Amino acid sequence: MMSDLLLILAMPLAGTVLGASFVFFMKDQMSAVVQKALLGFASGVMVAASIWSLLIPSMEQWADMGKWQVLPAAVGFAIGIGFLLLLDHITPHLHLGSTEPEGPRAHLSRTTMLILAVTIHNFPEGMAVGVVVAGMLQGDVGISVGAAMTLSLGIAIQNIPEGAIISMPLKSEGKSKWRSFTMGALSGVVEPIGSVLVILLAALLTPTLPFMLSFAAGAMFYVVIEELIPEASQGEHSDWSTIGFAIGFLIMMTLDVVLG
């Protein structure tokens, strides 16, 4: 069990590190077509993971409540959206490819604000893994090791393009390969931290697990709607983001059904 737990917690970070390492193998800046396809792919994985790994299990835990089984999914989802909306407004951050910071004005470096943007983005993914692991550890809520492993694997897969999308533009801006790789890899550190925090919290608040599952789903949906889809849809080649979304969604849905 301990080896499974460590693997589940480590896989998302490993995916980010692998993606960031692309900076050593790709000579030029990532093309717009590839970047949009990867953004779409990440969006598809996150949406499918939110539905099959988080929202459906949330409702299943209240199955004996009949039609009211939707309550924890609806309430937690809404709170998750609101929480990320609040973070987005109170945290100064800067998205890659943008020149205008978001959030309150602050005298922070461009690199610091980029890191804050990535932290807002990645923390919900860590929360999602943490809450599913918490359900797995409880043993009586219907979340298997396979289900937790599937969610972690899905997030790790979508973190590969995310790591590359972070490190490659940094190299094109003049930073060294190793500095670009390090910043890209470190962007994923917040995920295991978020996972552990949620696991510790869930141990104290066991009855809230259905709400925490849907909370994580709402937070992930916010990231997809607020950041990934708009970035993938702007300009030319937006059809590639649609194709990437479909592929990511299908892969994650299949993994969850087959392995979960």
PDB file of C-alpha atoms in Angstrom:
ATOM      1  CA  MET A   1       0.000   0.000   0.000  1.00  0.00           C
ATOM      2  CA  MET A   2       2.789   2.441   0.889  1.00  0.00           C
ATOM      3  CA  SER A   3       4.535   1.903  -2.454  1.00  0.00           C
ATOM      4  CA  ASP A   4       1.234   2.490  -4.283  1.00  0.00           C
ATOM      5  CA  LEU A   5       0.653   5.661  -2.268  1.00  0.00           C
ATOM      6  CA  LEU A   6       4.092   7.074  -3.046  1.00  0.00           C
ATOM      7  CA  LEU A   7       3.690   6.252  -6.741  1.00  0.00           C
ATOM      8  CA  ILE A   8       0.282   7.943  -6.900  1.00  0.00           C
ATOM      9  CA  LEU A   9       1.629  11.089  -5.242  1.00  0.00           C
ATOM     10  CA  ALA A  10       4.800  11.187  -7.366  1.00  0.00           C
ATOM     11  CA  MET A  11       3.379  10.539 -10.848  1.00  0.00           C
ATOM     12  CA  PRO A  12       1.960  14.036 -11.530  1.00  0.00           C
ATOM     13  CA  LEU A  13       5.276  15.675 -10.619  1.00  0.00           C
ATOM     14  CA  ALA A  14       7.141  13.141 -12.759  1.00  0.00           C
ATOM     15  CA  GLY A  15       4.949  14.081 -15.717  1.00  0.00           C
ATOM     16  CA  THR A  16       5.797  17.757 -15.279  1.00  0.00           C
ATOM     17  CA  VAL A  17       9.524  17.009 -15.007  1.00  0.00           C
ATOM     18  CA  LEU A  18       9.398  14.873 -18.146  1.00  0.00           C
ATOM     19  CA  GLY A  19       7.635  17.635 -20.070  1.00  0.00           C
ATOM     20  CA  ALA A  20      10.067  20.273 -18.846  1.00  0.00           C
ATOM     21  CA  SER A  21      12.952  18.116 -20.097  1.00  0.00           C
ATOM     22  CA  PHE A  22      11.765  18.681 -23.685  1.00  0.00           C
ATOM     23  CA  VAL A  23      13.776  21.889 -23.524  1.00  0.00           C
ATOM     24  CA  PHE A  24      16.915  19.757 -23.988  1.00  0.00           C
ATOM     25  CA  PHE A  25      15.620  17.928 -27.066  1.00  0.00           C
ATOM     26  CA  MET A  26      13.674  20.564 -29.016  1.00  0.00           C
ATOM     27  CA  LYS A  27      15.831  23.189 -30.697  1.00  0.00           C
ATOM     28  CA  ASP A  28      13.214  25.741 -31.607  1.00  0.00           C
ATOM     29  CA  GLN A  29      10.264  27.305 -29.857  1.00  0.00           C
ATOM     30  CA  MET A  30       7.216  25.066 -29.771  1.00  0.00           C
ATOM     31  CA  SER A  31       5.021  25.691 -32.813  1.00  0.00           C
ATOM     32  CA  ALA A  32       1.583  27.225 -32.361  1.00  0.00           C
ATOM     33  CA  VAL A  33      -0.068  24.083 -33.743  1.00  0.00           C
ATOM     34  CA  VAL A  34       1.660  21.804 -31.222  1.00  0.00           C
ATOM     35  CA  GLN A  35       1.061  24.178 -28.325  1.00  0.00           C
ATOM     36  CA  LYS A  36      -2.654  24.503 -29.078  1.00  0.00           C
ATOM     37  CA  ALA A  37      -3.026  20.742 -29.514  1.00  0.00           C
ATOM     38  CA  LEU A  38      -1.304  20.162 -26.167  1.00  0.00           C
ATOM     39  CA  LEU A  39      -3.436  22.777 -24.407  1.00  0.00           C
ATOM     40  CA  GLY A  40      -6.531  21.104 -25.809  1.00  0.00           C
ATOM     41  CA  PHE A  41      -5.247  17.692 -24.732  1.00  0.00           C
ATOM     42  CA  ALA A  42      -4.650  18.901 -21.171  1.00  0.00           C
ATOM     43  CA  SER A  43      -8.156  20.386 -21.103  1.00  0.00           C
ATOM     44  CA  GLY A  44      -9.719  17.117 -22.246  1.00  0.00           C
ATOM     45  CA  VAL A  45      -7.883  15.092 -19.607  1.00  0.00           C
ATOM     46  CA  MET A  46      -8.875  17.485 -16.815  1.00  0.00           C
ATOM     47  CA  VAL A  47     -12.551  17.569 -17.818  1.00  0.00           C
ATOM     48  CA  ALA A  48     -12.793  13.766 -18.099  1.00  0.00           C
ATOM     49  CA  ALA A  49     -10.946  13.315 -14.789  1.00  0.00           C
ATOM     50  CA  SER A  50     -13.283  15.783 -13.095  1.00  0.00           C
ATOM     51  CA  ILE A  51     -16.350  13.881 -14.276  1.00  0.00           C
ATOM     52  CA  TRP A  52     -15.348  10.216 -13.907  1.00  0.00           C
ATOM     53  CA  SER A  53     -12.870  10.423 -11.031  1.00  0.00           C
ATOM     54  CA  LEU A  54     -14.442  13.183  -8.932  1.00  0.00           C
ATOM     55  CA  LEU A  55     -18.066  14.148  -9.655  1.00  0.00           C
ATOM     56  CA  ILE A  56     -19.468  10.651 -10.260  1.00  0.00           C
ATOM     57  CA  PRO A  57     -17.770   9.176  -7.128  1.00  0.00           C
ATOM     58  CA  SER A  58     -19.062  12.162  -5.150  1.00  0.00           C
ATOM     59  CA  MET A  59     -22.643  11.321  -6.128  1.00  0.00           C
ATOM     60  CA  GLU A  60     -22.127   7.580  -5.657  1.00  0.00           C
ATOM     61  CA  GLN A  61     -21.271   8.137  -2.004  1.00  0.00           C
ATOM     62  CA  TRP A  62     -24.735   9.625  -1.495  1.00  0.00           C
ATOM     63  CA  ALA A  63     -26.494   7.037  -3.658  1.00  0.00           C
ATOM     64  CA  ASP A  64     -28.853   6.048  -0.837  1.00  0.00           C
ATOM     65  CA  MET A  65     -30.242   9.601  -0.811  1.00  0.00           C
ATOM     66  CA  GLY A  66     -32.014   9.132  -4.144  1.00  0.00           C
ATOM     67  CA  LYS A  67     -32.323  12.324  -6.159  1.00  0.00           C
ATOM     68  CA  TRP A  68     -30.493  14.233  -3.416  1.00  0.00           C
ATOM     69  CA  GLN A  69     -27.273  12.397  -4.251  1.00  0.00           C
ATOM     70  CA  VAL A  70     -26.487  15.330  -6.529  1.00  0.00           C
ATOM     71  CA  LEU A  71     -26.276  17.717  -3.547  1.00  0.00           C
ATOM     72  CA  PRO A  72     -22.606  17.241  -2.536  1.00  0.00           C
ATOM     73  CA  ALA A  73     -21.543  17.290  -6.189  1.00  0.00           C
ATOM     74  CA  ALA A  74     -23.394  20.547  -6.862  1.00  0.00           C
ATOM     75  CA  VAL A  75     -22.378  22.310  -3.645  1.00  0.00           C
ATOM     76  CA  GLY A  76     -18.732  21.236  -3.729  1.00  0.00           C
ATOM     77  CA  PHE A  77     -18.417  22.073  -7.426  1.00  0.00           C
ATOM     78  CA  ALA A  78     -19.770  25.594  -6.887  1.00  0.00           C
ATOM     79  CA  ILE A  79     -17.444  26.194  -3.923  1.00  0.00           C
ATOM     80  CA  GLY A  80     -14.471  24.929  -5.957  1.00  0.00           C
ATOM     81  CA  ILE A  81     -15.245  27.378  -8.756  1.00  0.00           C
ATOM     82  CA  GLY A  82     -15.654  30.211  -6.254  1.00  0.00           C
ATOM     83  CA  PHE A  83     -12.411  29.366  -4.437  1.00  0.00           C
ATOM     84  CA  LEU A  84     -10.320  29.474  -7.618  1.00  0.00           C
ATOM     85  CA  LEU A  85     -12.095  32.657  -8.695  1.00  0.00           C
ATOM     86  CA  LEU A  86     -11.097  34.228  -5.379  1.00  0.00           C
ATOM     87  CA  LEU A  87      -7.479  33.066  -5.716  1.00  0.00           C
ATOM     88  CA  ASP A  88      -7.368  34.448  -9.248  1.00  0.00           C
ATOM     89  CA  HIS A  89      -8.448  37.877  -8.015  1.00  0.00           C
ATOM     90  CA  ILE A  90      -6.286  38.181  -4.886  1.00  0.00           C
ATOM     91  CA  THR A  91      -3.038  36.710  -6.255  1.00  0.00           C
ATOM     92  CA  PRO A  92      -0.809  38.797  -8.552  1.00  0.00           C
ATOM     93  CA  HIS A  93       0.197  36.550 -11.440  1.00  0.00           C
ATOM     94  CA  LEU A  94       1.191  36.590 -15.088  1.00  0.00           C
ATOM     95  CA  HIS A  95       0.273  33.992 -17.689  1.00  0.00           C
ATOM     96  CA  LEU A  96       2.772  32.836 -20.299  1.00  0.00           C
ATOM     97  CA  GLY A  97       2.369  34.761 -23.527  1.00  0.00           C
ATOM     98  CA  SER A  98       0.756  37.699 -21.737  1.00  0.00           C
ATOM     99  CA  THR A  99       2.302  41.065 -20.935  1.00  0.00           C
ATOM    100  CA  GLU A 100      -0.418  42.256 -18.541  1.00  0.00           C
ATOM    101  CA  PRO A 101      -0.362  40.896 -14.969  1.00  0.00           C
ATOM    102  CA  GLU A 102      -3.645  39.852 -13.366  1.00  0.00           C
ATOM    103  CA  GLY A 103      -4.819  40.291  -9.801  1.00  0.00           C
ATOM    104  CA  PRO A 104      -3.790  43.135  -7.469  1.00  0.00           C
ATOM    105  CA  ARG A 105      -0.848  45.312  -8.406  1.00  0.00           C
ATOM    106  CA  ALA A 106       2.410  44.164  -6.839  1.00  0.00           C
ATOM    107  CA  HIS A 107       6.087  44.918  -7.286  1.00  0.00           C
ATOM    108  CA  LEU A 108       7.058  41.379  -8.182  1.00  0.00           C
ATOM    109  CA  SER A 109       9.369  40.119 -10.885  1.00  0.00           C
ATOM    110  CA  ARG A 110       7.999  38.604 -14.071  1.00  0.00           C
ATOM    111  CA  THR A 111       9.406  35.203 -13.062  1.00  0.00           C
ATOM    112  CA  THR A 112       7.704  35.340  -9.649  1.00  0.00           C
ATOM    113  CA  MET A 113       4.343  36.178 -11.195  1.00  0.00           C
ATOM    114  CA  LEU A 114       4.730  33.377 -13.734  1.00  0.00           C
ATOM    115  CA  ILE A 115       5.371  30.952 -10.890  1.00  0.00           C
ATOM    116  CA  LEU A 116       2.297  32.220  -9.030  1.00  0.00           C
ATOM    117  CA  ALA A 117       0.181  31.685 -12.154  1.00  0.00           C
ATOM    118  CA  VAL A 118       1.398  28.107 -12.461  1.00  0.00           C
ATOM    119  CA  THR A 119       0.763  27.533  -8.749  1.00  0.00           C
ATOM    120  CA  ILE A 120      -2.876  28.621  -9.117  1.00  0.00           C
ATOM    121  CA  HIS A 121      -3.135  26.280 -12.096  1.00  0.00           C
ATOM    122  CA  ASN A 122      -1.502  23.193 -10.567  1.00  0.00           C
ATOM    123  CA  PHE A 123      -2.808  23.289  -7.011  1.00  0.00           C
ATOM    124  CA  PRO A 124      -6.299  21.991  -7.952  1.00  0.00           C
ATOM    125  CA  GLU A 125      -4.710  18.987  -9.649  1.00  0.00           C
ATOM    126  CA  GLY A 126      -2.814  18.168  -6.470  1.00  0.00           C
ATOM    127  CA  MET A 127      -6.030  18.567  -4.493  1.00  0.00           C
ATOM    128  CA  ALA A 128      -7.818  16.165  -6.842  1.00  0.00           C
ATOM    129  CA  VAL A 129      -5.188  13.467  -6.340  1.00  0.00           C
ATOM    130  CA  GLY A 130      -5.167  14.060  -2.586  1.00  0.00           C
ATOM    131  CA  VAL A 131      -8.903  13.734  -2.116  1.00  0.00           C
ATOM    132  CA  VAL A 132      -9.084  10.537  -4.170  1.00  0.00           C
ATOM    133  CA  VAL A 133      -6.168   9.085  -2.184  1.00  0.00           C
ATOM    134  CA  ALA A 134      -7.973  10.042   1.037  1.00  0.00           C
ATOM    135  CA  GLY A 135     -11.017   8.095  -0.146  1.00  0.00           C
ATOM    136  CA  MET A 136      -8.820   5.146  -1.074  1.00  0.00           C
ATOM    137  CA  LEU A 137      -7.192   5.122   2.377  1.00  0.00           C
ATOM    138  CA  GLN A 138     -10.566   5.138   4.127  1.00  0.00           C
ATOM    139  CA  GLY A 139     -11.379   1.891   2.342  1.00  0.00           C
ATOM    140  CA  ASP A 140     -15.161   2.033   2.743  1.00  0.00           C
ATOM    141  CA  VAL A 141     -16.179   4.707   0.231  1.00  0.00           C
ATOM    142  CA  GLY A 142     -15.771   2.752  -3.003  1.00  0.00           C
ATOM    143  CA  ILE A 143     -12.562   4.398  -4.246  1.00  0.00           C
ATOM    144  CA  SER A 144     -10.064   1.701  -5.210  1.00  0.00           C
ATOM    145  CA  VAL A 145      -6.300   1.839  -5.616  1.00  0.00           C
ATOM    146  CA  GLY A 146      -6.933   1.485  -9.358  1.00  0.00           C
ATOM    147  CA  ALA A 147      -9.203   4.550  -9.394  1.00  0.00           C
ATOM    148  CA  ALA A 148      -6.637   6.653  -7.537  1.00  0.00           C
ATOM    149  CA  MET A 149      -3.853   5.381  -9.781  1.00  0.00           C
ATOM    150  CA  THR A 150      -5.904   6.213 -12.886  1.00  0.00           C
ATOM    151  CA  LEU A 151      -6.511   9.814 -11.822  1.00  0.00           C
ATOM    152  CA  SER A 152      -2.840  10.282 -10.943  1.00  0.00           C
ATOM    153  CA  LEU A 153      -1.758   8.759 -14.273  1.00  0.00           C
ATOM    154  CA  GLY A 154      -4.192  10.954 -16.192  1.00  0.00           C
ATOM    155  CA  ILE A 155      -2.918  14.116 -14.519  1.00  0.00           C
ATOM    156  CA  ALA A 156       0.674  12.972 -15.093  1.00  0.00           C
ATOM    157  CA  ILE A 157      -0.058  12.531 -18.817  1.00  0.00           C
ATOM    158  CA  GLN A 158      -1.533  16.004 -19.143  1.00  0.00           C
ATOM    159  CA  ASN A 159       1.342  17.452 -17.098  1.00  0.00           C
ATOM    160  CA  ILE A 160       3.823  16.348 -19.769  1.00  0.00           C
ATOM    161  CA  PRO A 161       2.665  18.972 -22.288  1.00  0.00           C
ATOM    162  CA  GLU A 162       2.203  21.496 -19.486  1.00  0.00           C
ATOM    163  CA  GLY A 163       5.831  21.101 -18.413  1.00  0.00           C
ATOM    164  CA  ALA A 164       6.946  21.631 -22.009  1.00  0.00           C
ATOM    165  CA  ILE A 165       4.645  24.625 -22.483  1.00  0.00           C
ATOM    166  CA  ILE A 166       6.271  26.274 -19.472  1.00  0.00           C
ATOM    167  CA  SER A 167       9.948  25.475 -20.133  1.00  0.00           C
ATOM    168  CA  MET A 168      10.075  26.026 -23.913  1.00  0.00           C
ATOM    169  CA  PRO A 169       8.933  29.688 -23.918  1.00  0.00           C
ATOM    170  CA  LEU A 170      11.350  30.463 -21.092  1.00  0.00           C
ATOM    171  CA  LYS A 171      14.216  29.194 -23.243  1.00  0.00           C
ATOM    172  CA  SER A 172      13.006  31.269 -26.191  1.00  0.00           C
ATOM    173  CA  GLU A 173      13.045  34.354 -23.912  1.00  0.00           C
ATOM    174  CA  GLY A 174      16.791  33.879 -23.410  1.00  0.00           C
ATOM    175  CA  LYS A 175      17.023  31.788 -20.250  1.00  0.00           C
ATOM    176  CA  SER A 176      19.452  28.872 -20.235  1.00  0.00           C
ATOM    177  CA  LYS A 177      18.207  25.344 -20.875  1.00  0.00           C
ATOM    178  CA  TRP A 178      18.905  24.274 -17.309  1.00  0.00           C
ATOM    179  CA  ARG A 179      17.159  27.313 -15.812  1.00  0.00           C
ATOM    180  CA  SER A 180      14.165  26.799 -18.098  1.00  0.00           C
ATOM    181  CA  PHE A 181      14.060  23.107 -17.195  1.00  0.00           C
ATOM    182  CA  THR A 182      14.334  23.829 -13.474  1.00  0.00           C
ATOM    183  CA  MET A 183      11.519  26.379 -13.523  1.00  0.00           C
ATOM    184  CA  GLY A 184       9.331  24.074 -15.581  1.00  0.00           C
ATOM    185  CA  ALA A 185      10.000  21.125 -13.278  1.00  0.00           C
ATOM    186  CA  LEU A 186       9.473  23.128 -10.096  1.00  0.00           C
ATOM    187  CA  SER A 187       6.076  24.273 -11.371  1.00  0.00           C
ATOM    188  CA  GLY A 188       4.818  20.782 -10.547  1.00  0.00           C
ATOM    189  CA  VAL A 189       6.076  20.699  -6.942  1.00  0.00           C
ATOM    190  CA  VAL A 190       2.886  22.313  -5.673  1.00  0.00           C
ATOM    191  CA  GLU A 191       0.895  19.239  -6.748  1.00  0.00           C
ATOM    192  CA  PRO A 192       2.280  16.701  -4.229  1.00  0.00           C
ATOM    193  CA  ILE A 193       2.175  19.446  -1.592  1.00  0.00           C
ATOM    194  CA  GLY A 194      -1.500  20.032  -2.343  1.00  0.00           C
ATOM    195  CA  SER A 195      -2.147  16.290  -2.298  1.00  0.00           C
ATOM    196  CA  VAL A 196      -0.590  15.797   1.137  1.00  0.00           C
ATOM    197  CA  LEU A 197      -2.421  18.793   2.609  1.00  0.00           C
ATOM    198  CA  VAL A 198      -5.770  17.492   1.391  1.00  0.00           C
ATOM    199  CA  ILE A 199      -5.038  13.966   2.657  1.00  0.00           C
ATOM    200  CA  LEU A 200      -4.301  15.357   6.123  1.00  0.00           C
ATOM    201  CA  LEU A 201      -7.414  17.519   6.035  1.00  0.00           C
ATOM    202  CA  ALA A 202      -9.623  14.669   4.845  1.00  0.00           C
ATOM    203  CA  ALA A 203      -8.475  12.505   7.757  1.00  0.00           C
ATOM    204  CA  LEU A 204      -9.987  15.105  10.088  1.00  0.00           C
ATOM    205  CA  LEU A 205     -13.123  15.791   8.012  1.00  0.00           C
ATOM    206  CA  THR A 206     -14.184  12.358   6.775  1.00  0.00           C
ATOM    207  CA  PRO A 207     -17.900  13.224   6.309  1.00  0.00           C
ATOM    208  CA  THR A 208     -16.957  15.998   3.884  1.00  0.00           C
ATOM    209  CA  LEU A 209     -15.241  13.667   1.395  1.00  0.00           C
ATOM    210  CA  PRO A 210     -18.083  13.795  -1.207  1.00  0.00           C
ATOM    211  CA  PHE A 211     -17.957  17.595  -1.079  1.00  0.00           C
ATOM    212  CA  MET A 212     -14.155  17.614  -1.320  1.00  0.00           C
ATOM    213  CA  LEU A 213     -14.269  15.404  -4.425  1.00  0.00           C
ATOM    214  CA  SER A 214     -16.604  17.803  -6.204  1.00  0.00           C
ATOM    215  CA  PHE A 215     -14.692  20.815  -4.830  1.00  0.00           C
ATOM    216  CA  ALA A 216     -11.586  19.534  -6.615  1.00  0.00           C
ATOM    217  CA  ALA A 217     -13.645  19.018  -9.780  1.00  0.00           C
ATOM    218  CA  GLY A 218     -14.917  22.599  -9.670  1.00  0.00           C
ATOM    219  CA  ALA A 219     -11.393  23.927  -9.171  1.00  0.00           C
ATOM    220  CA  MET A 220     -10.108  21.937 -12.156  1.00  0.00           C
ATOM    221  CA  PHE A 221     -13.015  23.074 -14.332  1.00  0.00           C
ATOM    222  CA  TYR A 222     -12.187  26.681 -13.444  1.00  0.00           C
ATOM    223  CA  VAL A 223      -8.628  26.252 -14.695  1.00  0.00           C
ATOM    224  CA  VAL A 224      -9.862  24.702 -17.947  1.00  0.00           C
ATOM    225  CA  ILE A 225     -12.488  27.387 -18.620  1.00  0.00           C
ATOM    226  CA  GLU A 226     -10.507  30.401 -17.405  1.00  0.00           C
ATOM    227  CA  GLU A 227      -7.074  29.564 -18.803  1.00  0.00           C
ATOM    228  CA  LEU A 228      -6.592  26.516 -21.005  1.00  0.00           C
ATOM    229  CA  ILE A 229      -9.503  26.795 -23.426  1.00  0.00           C
ATOM    230  CA  PRO A 230      -9.145  30.578 -24.029  1.00  0.00           C
ATOM    231  CA  GLU A 231      -5.404  30.177 -24.676  1.00  0.00           C
ATOM    232  CA  ALA A 232      -6.029  27.231 -26.990  1.00  0.00           C
ATOM    233  CA  SER A 233      -8.799  28.978 -28.935  1.00  0.00           C
ATOM    234  CA  GLN A 234      -7.122  32.288 -29.713  1.00  0.00           C
ATOM    235  CA  GLY A 235      -5.675  32.959 -33.137  1.00  0.00           C
ATOM    236  CA  GLU A 236      -5.019  30.406 -35.835  1.00  0.00           C
ATOM    237  CA  HIS A 237      -5.011  26.612 -35.609  1.00  0.00           C
ATOM    238  CA  SER A 238      -7.721  26.512 -32.928  1.00  0.00           C
ATOM    239  CA  ASP A 239      -9.106  23.373 -34.576  1.00  0.00           C
ATOM    240  CA  TRP A 240      -6.014  21.540 -33.319  1.00  0.00           C
ATOM    241  CA  SER A 241      -7.002  22.381 -29.755  1.00  0.00           C
ATOM    242  CA  THR A 242     -10.395  20.781 -30.411  1.00  0.00           C
ATOM    243  CA  ILE A 243      -8.728  17.646 -31.726  1.00  0.00           C
ATOM    244  CA  GLY A 244      -6.371  17.615 -28.732  1.00  0.00           C
ATOM    245  CA  PHE A 245      -9.309  18.017 -26.342  1.00  0.00           C
ATOM    246  CA  ALA A 246     -11.131  15.063 -27.893  1.00  0.00           C
ATOM    247  CA  ILE A 247      -8.052  12.841 -27.696  1.00  0.00           C
ATOM    248  CA  GLY A 248      -7.316  13.802 -24.088  1.00  0.00           C
ATOM    249  CA  PHE A 249     -10.934  13.303 -23.034  1.00  0.00           C
ATOM    250  CA  LEU A 250     -11.175   9.897 -24.697  1.00  0.00           C
ATOM    251  CA  ILE A 251      -7.885   8.678 -23.223  1.00  0.00           C
ATOM    252  CA  MET A 252      -8.791   9.735 -19.687  1.00  0.00           C
ATOM    253  CA  MET A 253     -12.336   8.379 -19.939  1.00  0.00           C
ATOM    254  CA  THR A 254     -11.033   5.037 -21.204  1.00  0.00           C
ATOM    255  CA  LEU A 255      -8.367   4.792 -18.503  1.00  0.00           C
ATOM    256  CA  ASP A 256     -10.899   5.526 -15.786  1.00  0.00           C
ATOM    257  CA  VAL A 257     -13.410   2.953 -16.996  1.00  0.00           C
ATOM    258  CA  VAL A 258     -10.891   0.214 -17.794  1.00  0.00           C
ATOM    259  CA  LEU A 259      -8.518   0.675 -14.833  1.00  0.00           C
ATOM    260  CA  GLY A 260     -10.817   2.251 -12.257  1.00  0.00           C
TER     261      GLY A 260
END
